[in-house]
Coordinates of C-alpha atoms and ligand atoms in Angstrom, one line a residue:
M1 CA -75.3 74.4 124.8
A2 CA -77.1 77.7 125.7
R3 CA -74.7 80.2 127.2
V4 CA -76.0 81.9 130.4
S5 CA -74.5 85.2 131.4
E6 CA -73.2 85.3 135.0
A7 CA -75.7 88.0 135.8
R8 CA -78.6 85.6 135.1
R9 CA -77.2 82.7 137.0
T10 CA -78.2 82.2 140.6
L11 CA -77.5 79.7 143.3
S12 CA -80.6 80.6 145.1
V13 CA -83.3 78.0 145.5
D14 CA -87.0 78.3 146.5
L15 CA -88.3 75.4 148.6
E16 CA -91.9 76.3 148.0
G17 CA -91.7 79.6 149.9
L18 CA -88.5 78.9 151.9
V19 CA -85.9 80.8 149.9
L20 CA -82.2 79.9 150.4
P21 CA -79.3 82.0 149.1
T22 CA -77.4 78.8 148.1
P23 CA -78.6 75.2 148.1
V24 CA -75.9 74.0 150.6
L25 CA -76.8 74.0 154.3
G26 CA -75.0 72.9 157.4
A27 CA -76.6 69.6 158.6
S28 CA -78.0 69.2 162.1
G29 CA -75.6 68.3 164.8
T30 CA -72.5 69.2 162.8
F31 CA -72.8 73.0 162.7
G32 CA -74.2 73.8 166.2
S33 CA -76.2 77.0 165.8
G34 CA -73.4 78.5 163.7
M35 CA -71.8 80.3 166.6
E36 CA -68.5 78.5 166.7
M37 CA -68.5 78.1 162.9
G38 CA -68.9 81.9 162.6
E39 CA -65.5 82.3 164.1
L40 CA -64.0 80.2 161.2
I41 CA -66.1 81.1 158.2
D42 CA -68.3 83.9 156.8
L43 CA -71.8 82.5 157.7
R44 CA -73.5 84.9 155.2
R45 CA -72.1 82.6 152.4
V46 CA -73.8 79.5 153.8
G47 CA -77.2 78.5 152.3
G48 CA -78.6 77.9 155.7
I49 CA -78.1 76.3 159.1
I50 CA -79.9 73.4 160.5
T51 CA -79.3 73.5 164.3
K52 CA -78.5 70.6 166.6
S53 CA -81.7 68.9 167.6
V54 CA -83.2 70.5 170.7
T55 CA -85.5 68.8 173.2
L56 CA -87.8 70.1 175.9
K57 CA -85.4 69.4 178.8
P58 CA -81.6 69.4 178.7
V59 CA -80.1 66.0 177.6
K60 CA -76.6 65.0 178.9
G61 CA -76.0 62.5 176.1
M62 CA -74.1 59.2 175.9
P63 CA -71.0 58.1 177.8
T64 CA -67.7 58.6 176.0
P65 CA -66.2 57.7 173.5
R66 CA -68.8 59.3 171.3
M67 CA -67.2 59.1 168.0
A68 CA -65.2 56.4 166.1
E69 CA -63.7 56.6 162.7
T70 CA -64.7 53.8 160.2
A71 CA -63.8 53.1 156.6
S72 CA -64.9 56.2 154.6
G73 CA -67.2 57.2 157.5
M74 CA -67.7 58.0 161.1
L75 CA -69.8 56.5 163.9
N76 CA -71.3 58.8 166.5
A77 CA -73.3 58.3 169.6
I78 CA -73.8 61.8 171.0
G79 CA -77.2 60.9 172.4
L80 CA -78.8 64.2 171.3
Q81 CA -76.9 66.1 174.0
N82 CA -78.4 69.6 174.1
P83 CA -79.2 72.3 176.6
G84 CA -83.0 72.0 176.2
I85 CA -85.3 74.6 174.6
Q86 CA -84.8 77.1 177.4
G87 CA -81.0 76.8 177.2
F88 CA -81.3 77.1 173.5
M89 CA -83.3 80.3 173.8
K90 CA -80.8 81.8 176.2
K91 CA -77.6 80.8 174.4
D92 CA -78.3 80.3 170.7
L93 CA -81.4 82.4 169.9
P94 CA -79.9 85.9 170.3
F95 CA -77.2 84.8 167.8
I96 CA -79.6 83.2 165.4
A97 CA -82.1 86.1 165.4
R98 CA -79.5 88.5 164.0
L99 CA -77.7 86.1 161.7
G100 CA -79.4 87.0 158.4
V101 CA -79.1 83.5 157.1
P102 CA -82.0 81.0 157.0
V103 CA -82.0 79.0 160.2
I104 CA -83.9 75.7 160.4
V105 CA -84.4 74.6 164.0
S106 CA -84.2 70.9 164.5
I107 CA -86.4 69.5 167.2
A108 CA -86.6 66.1 168.9
G109 CA -88.7 64.4 171.5
K110 CA -89.4 61.1 173.3
T111 CA -93.1 61.5 172.9
V112 CA -95.5 63.1 170.5
D113 CA -96.4 65.6 173.3
E114 CA -92.8 66.6 173.8
F115 CA -92.5 67.3 170.0
I116 CA -95.6 69.4 170.3
E117 CA -94.4 71.4 173.3
V118 CA -91.0 72.1 171.7
A119 CA -92.5 73.0 168.3
Q120 CA -95.0 75.4 170.0
I121 CA -92.1 77.3 171.5
V122 CA -89.9 77.2 168.4
A123 CA -92.8 78.4 166.2
G124 CA -93.0 81.6 168.1
L125 CA -89.3 82.4 168.1
P126 CA -87.8 85.3 166.0
G127 CA -85.3 84.4 163.2
V128 CA -86.5 80.8 162.6
A129 CA -87.2 80.0 159.0
A130 CA -88.4 76.4 159.4
I131 CA -88.6 73.4 161.7
E132 CA -86.9 70.1 161.0
A133 CA -88.4 67.3 163.1
N134 CA -85.8 64.7 163.8
I135 CA -88.1 61.7 164.1
S136 CA -85.2 59.3 164.2
C137 CA -85.4 59.0 167.9
P138 CA -87.2 56.4 170.1
N139 CA -90.8 56.8 171.2
V140 CA -90.9 55.9 174.9
Q141 CA -94.6 55.5 174.8
S142 CA -94.3 52.8 172.1
R143 CA -91.6 50.3 173.2
N144 CA -88.9 52.7 172.2
Q145 CA -89.7 52.2 168.6
V146 CA -88.0 54.9 166.4
F147 CA -90.8 57.2 165.2
A148 CA -89.4 57.3 161.7
C149 CA -89.4 53.5 161.3
Y150 CA -93.2 53.4 161.5
P151 CA -95.3 55.3 159.0
D152 CA -98.2 55.8 161.5
Q153 CA -95.9 57.1 164.3
A154 CA -94.0 59.3 161.8
G155 CA -97.3 60.7 160.5
E156 CA -98.6 61.3 164.0
V157 CA -95.6 63.5 165.0
I158 CA -95.4 65.3 161.7
G159 CA -99.2 65.9 161.7
A160 CA -99.2 67.4 165.2
V161 CA -96.1 69.6 164.6
S162 CA -97.3 70.8 161.1
R163 CA -100.8 71.7 162.4
L164 CA -99.6 74.0 165.2
S165 CA -96.8 75.7 163.3
R166 CA -97.0 78.6 160.8
L167 CA -93.4 77.5 159.8
P168 CA -92.6 75.0 157.1
V169 CA -91.9 71.6 158.7
F170 CA -89.4 69.2 157.3
A171 CA -89.5 65.5 158.4
K172 CA -86.1 64.1 158.8
L173 CA -86.1 60.4 157.9
T174 CA -84.0 57.5 158.7
P175 CA -82.8 55.1 155.9
D176 CA -83.0 52.2 158.4
V177 CA -86.4 51.1 157.0
T178 CA -87.6 48.6 154.4
D179 CA -89.5 51.2 152.4
I180 CA -88.6 54.8 152.9
V181 CA -91.2 56.0 150.4
E182 CA -93.9 54.6 152.7
V183 CA -92.7 56.7 155.6
A184 CA -92.3 59.7 153.4
E185 CA -95.8 59.3 152.2
A186 CA -97.2 59.2 155.8
C187 CA -95.3 62.5 156.5
V188 CA -96.4 64.2 153.4
R189 CA -100.1 63.2 154.0
A190 CA -99.7 64.4 157.6
G191 CA -98.7 67.9 156.3
A192 CA -94.9 67.9 156.0
H193 CA -93.8 70.9 153.9
G194 CA -90.6 69.0 153.0
L195 CA -88.5 66.0 153.8
S196 CA -84.9 65.8 155.0
L197 CA -83.1 62.6 154.1
I198 CA -81.1 60.9 155.3
N199 CA -80.2 60.7 158.9
T200 CA -77.3 58.4 159.9
L201 CA -77.5 54.6 159.6
L202 CA -77.4 52.5 162.7
G203 CA -74.0 51.0 163.0
M204 CA -71.4 49.5 165.3
A205 CA -67.7 48.9 165.6
I206 CA -65.7 46.7 168.0
D207 CA -62.1 47.1 169.1
V208 CA -60.7 43.6 168.8
A209 CA -57.8 44.4 171.2
T210 CA -60.0 45.4 174.1
Q211 CA -63.0 43.4 173.0
R212 CA -65.1 46.5 173.7
P213 CA -67.4 48.5 171.4
R214 CA -65.7 51.6 170.1
L215 CA -68.6 53.7 171.2
G216 CA -69.7 54.3 174.8
G217 CA -73.2 53.7 173.6
A218 CA -72.2 50.5 171.9
T219 CA -74.2 51.3 168.7
G220 CA -74.2 54.7 166.9
G221 CA -75.0 56.5 163.7
L222 CA -72.9 56.0 160.6
S223 CA -72.2 59.1 158.5
G224 CA -69.8 60.3 155.9
P225 CA -68.9 59.2 152.3
A226 CA -69.7 55.5 153.2
I227 CA -73.4 56.3 153.3
K228 CA -73.7 58.5 150.2
P229 CA -75.0 55.8 147.8
V230 CA -77.7 54.9 150.3
A231 CA -78.7 58.6 150.6
V232 CA -78.7 59.2 146.9
R233 CA -80.9 56.2 146.4
A234 CA -83.3 57.3 149.2
V235 CA -83.6 60.8 147.7
Y236 CA -84.1 59.3 144.2
Q237 CA -86.9 57.0 145.4
V238 CA -88.7 59.7 147.4
A239 CA -88.3 62.4 144.8
R240 CA -89.8 60.2 142.1
A241 CA -92.8 59.5 144.4
F242 CA -93.3 63.2 145.4
P243 CA -91.7 65.5 142.8
E244 CA -93.6 68.4 144.2
V245 CA -92.3 68.1 147.8
P246 CA -89.1 69.9 148.7
I247 CA -86.3 67.5 149.6
L248 CA -83.2 68.4 151.6
G249 CA -80.6 65.7 150.6
M250 CA -77.7 64.7 152.9
G251 CA -75.4 61.9 153.6
G252 CA -71.7 61.8 152.7
I253 CA -71.5 65.1 150.8
T254 CA -67.9 66.3 150.7
K255 CA -67.6 68.1 147.3
A256 CA -69.6 69.9 144.7
E257 CA -70.0 66.8 142.5
D258 CA -71.7 65.0 145.5
A259 CA -74.1 67.9 145.9
A260 CA -74.8 67.8 142.1
E261 CA -75.4 64.0 142.4
F262 CA -78.1 64.6 145.0
I263 CA -79.8 67.3 143.0
L264 CA -79.8 65.1 139.9
A265 CA -81.5 62.5 142.0
G266 CA -84.2 65.0 142.9
A267 CA -83.0 67.0 146.0
W268 CA -84.0 70.7 146.0
A269 CA -81.1 71.6 148.3
V270 CA -78.5 69.6 150.3
A271 CA -76.9 69.6 153.7
V272 CA -73.3 68.9 154.6
G273 CA -72.6 67.1 157.9
T274 CA -69.4 65.1 158.7
A275 CA -67.3 67.1 156.2
N276 CA -67.7 70.2 158.4
F277 CA -65.6 68.5 161.1
Y278 CA -62.4 68.5 159.0
N279 CA -63.3 71.3 156.6
P280 CA -65.3 74.2 158.1
R281 CA -65.5 75.8 154.7
A282 CA -67.1 72.8 153.1
T283 CA -70.6 74.3 152.7
I284 CA -69.2 77.4 151.0
E285 CA -66.7 75.6 148.8
I286 CA -69.4 73.1 147.7
A287 CA -71.8 75.9 146.8
E288 CA -69.0 77.6 144.8
G289 CA -68.2 74.4 143.0
L290 CA -71.8 73.8 142.3
G291 CA -72.0 77.2 140.6
E292 CA -69.1 76.1 138.4
I293 CA -70.9 72.8 137.5
L294 CA -74.0 74.7 136.6
A295 CA -72.0 77.1 134.5
G296 CA -70.3 74.2 132.7
K297 CA -73.7 72.8 131.8
G298 CA -75.2 76.2 130.8
L299 CA -77.8 76.1 133.5
R300 CA -79.2 79.1 135.3
S301 CA -80.0 77.7 138.7
P302 CA -79.8 74.5 140.8
A303 CA -83.6 74.0 140.1
E304 CA -82.7 73.5 136.4
L305 CA -80.5 70.5 137.4
R306 CA -83.0 69.0 139.8
G307 CA -84.2 65.5 139.0
R308 CA -82.5 65.6 135.6
M309 CA -80.8 62.2 135.9
A310 CA -80.7 60.6 132.4
H311 CA -82.0 57.1 132.5
A312 CA -79.5 55.0 130.6
A313 CA -81.2 51.7 131.4
Q314 CA -84.7 50.7 132.1
V315 CA -85.6 51.6 135.7
A316 CA -86.4 48.5 137.7
E317 CA -89.5 48.4 139.8
P318 CA -89.2 47.6 142.7
A319 CA -85.7 49.0 143.1
Y320 CA -83.1 46.6 141.8
R321 CA -81.0 45.3 144.7
G322 CA -78.0 43.9 142.8
G323 CA -76.8 40.3 142.5
Ligands
FMN1 C1 -71.8 64.2 165.3 C2 -73.1 64.2 164.6 C3 -74.2 64.7 165.3 C4 -75.5 64.6 164.7 N1 -76.6 65.1 165.3 C5 -77.8 65.2 164.7 C6 -78.9 65.8 165.4 O1 -78.8 66.3 166.5 N2 -80.1 65.7 164.7 C7 -80.2 65.2 163.5 O2 -81.3 65.2 163.0 N3 -79.2 64.7 162.8 C8 -78.0 64.7 163.4 N4 -76.9 64.1 162.7 C9 -77.1 63.6 161.4 C10 -76.7 64.6 160.3 O3 -77.4 65.8 160.4 C11 -76.8 64.0 158.9 O4 -78.1 63.7 158.6 C12 -75.9 62.7 158.7 O5 -74.7 62.8 159.4 C13 -75.6 62.4 157.3 O6 -74.8 63.5 156.7 P1 -73.2 63.4 156.6 O7 -72.9 62.1 156.0 O8 -72.9 64.6 155.7 O9 -72.7 63.6 158.0 C14 -75.6 64.1 163.3 C15 -74.5 63.7 162.7 C16 -73.2 63.7 163.3 C17 -72.1 63.2 162.5

């Protein structure tokens, strides 16, 4: 195995122009804008921050309880609570602008026009490296169908946001679809710079004693280790279809081996979500561990590991579903 001197090894990744110091970011909704996290960890050692999704107007969110623990995972129904773009600019932007770490601002909306309005504002803000469009939300103009579940609706939002912004736009996809490659393709064709996958899976838990749902919103998003195999599969399928498109992989990452697994599947970088709640140092520790994995394999950078899964068996087309 080729030995690589420490001096030549880097954790930095280049997402077609968006350069990150490490490939491990904080995932949207689990890192805020980094302000509270900055009191616990050295943010300059984080690969980047993806902010909580921001909408045009403030959103109060769902009734409590908003979180419930499940086997190897967590359900949440926060309901995109956020202060709206004006509140974000007042409270979070001054902090973000002087952070010195790549910040990807996540935007959300109930209509294509709302996405456009928020994106127009975000595109003009200082200190923003990229936009992540969280299209896993309902389109009120189309029977509350989730944008990311329909290739045409996903493409419409991503096309509109990409056209108006000088910033790279990442489309955040939901795994709750029959064919995630089809949705990814619509986003790529519409002009997405990259793809973030995956968002939470739609889930539900019921308290048998009270006979009530465990979440105030009844249903919610499942995250954490329970969803990792689904996320790795989604990254693998999309990366095979679009090897030239930067992919941010996420879903259940808690340790360096998980991050390496996503990169082997084809992710260019990864984001850590749920793990931040019990280990604020997760993004930093995972990046450090990834460096050790690369060193052990004699590789110079995460890019050298990307997509290098060895095929032990014939790859089934369409994807083999077990049984
Ligand atoms: C409490 C919570 C809030 C979240 N809020 C958002 C959000 O505002 N926008 C978004 O695109 N994803 C949001 N997510 C999804 C995460 O960014 C991530 O895609 C998902 O949780 C999978 O990663 P994980 O298993 O590491 O948590 C949220 C997740 C959690 C757990």
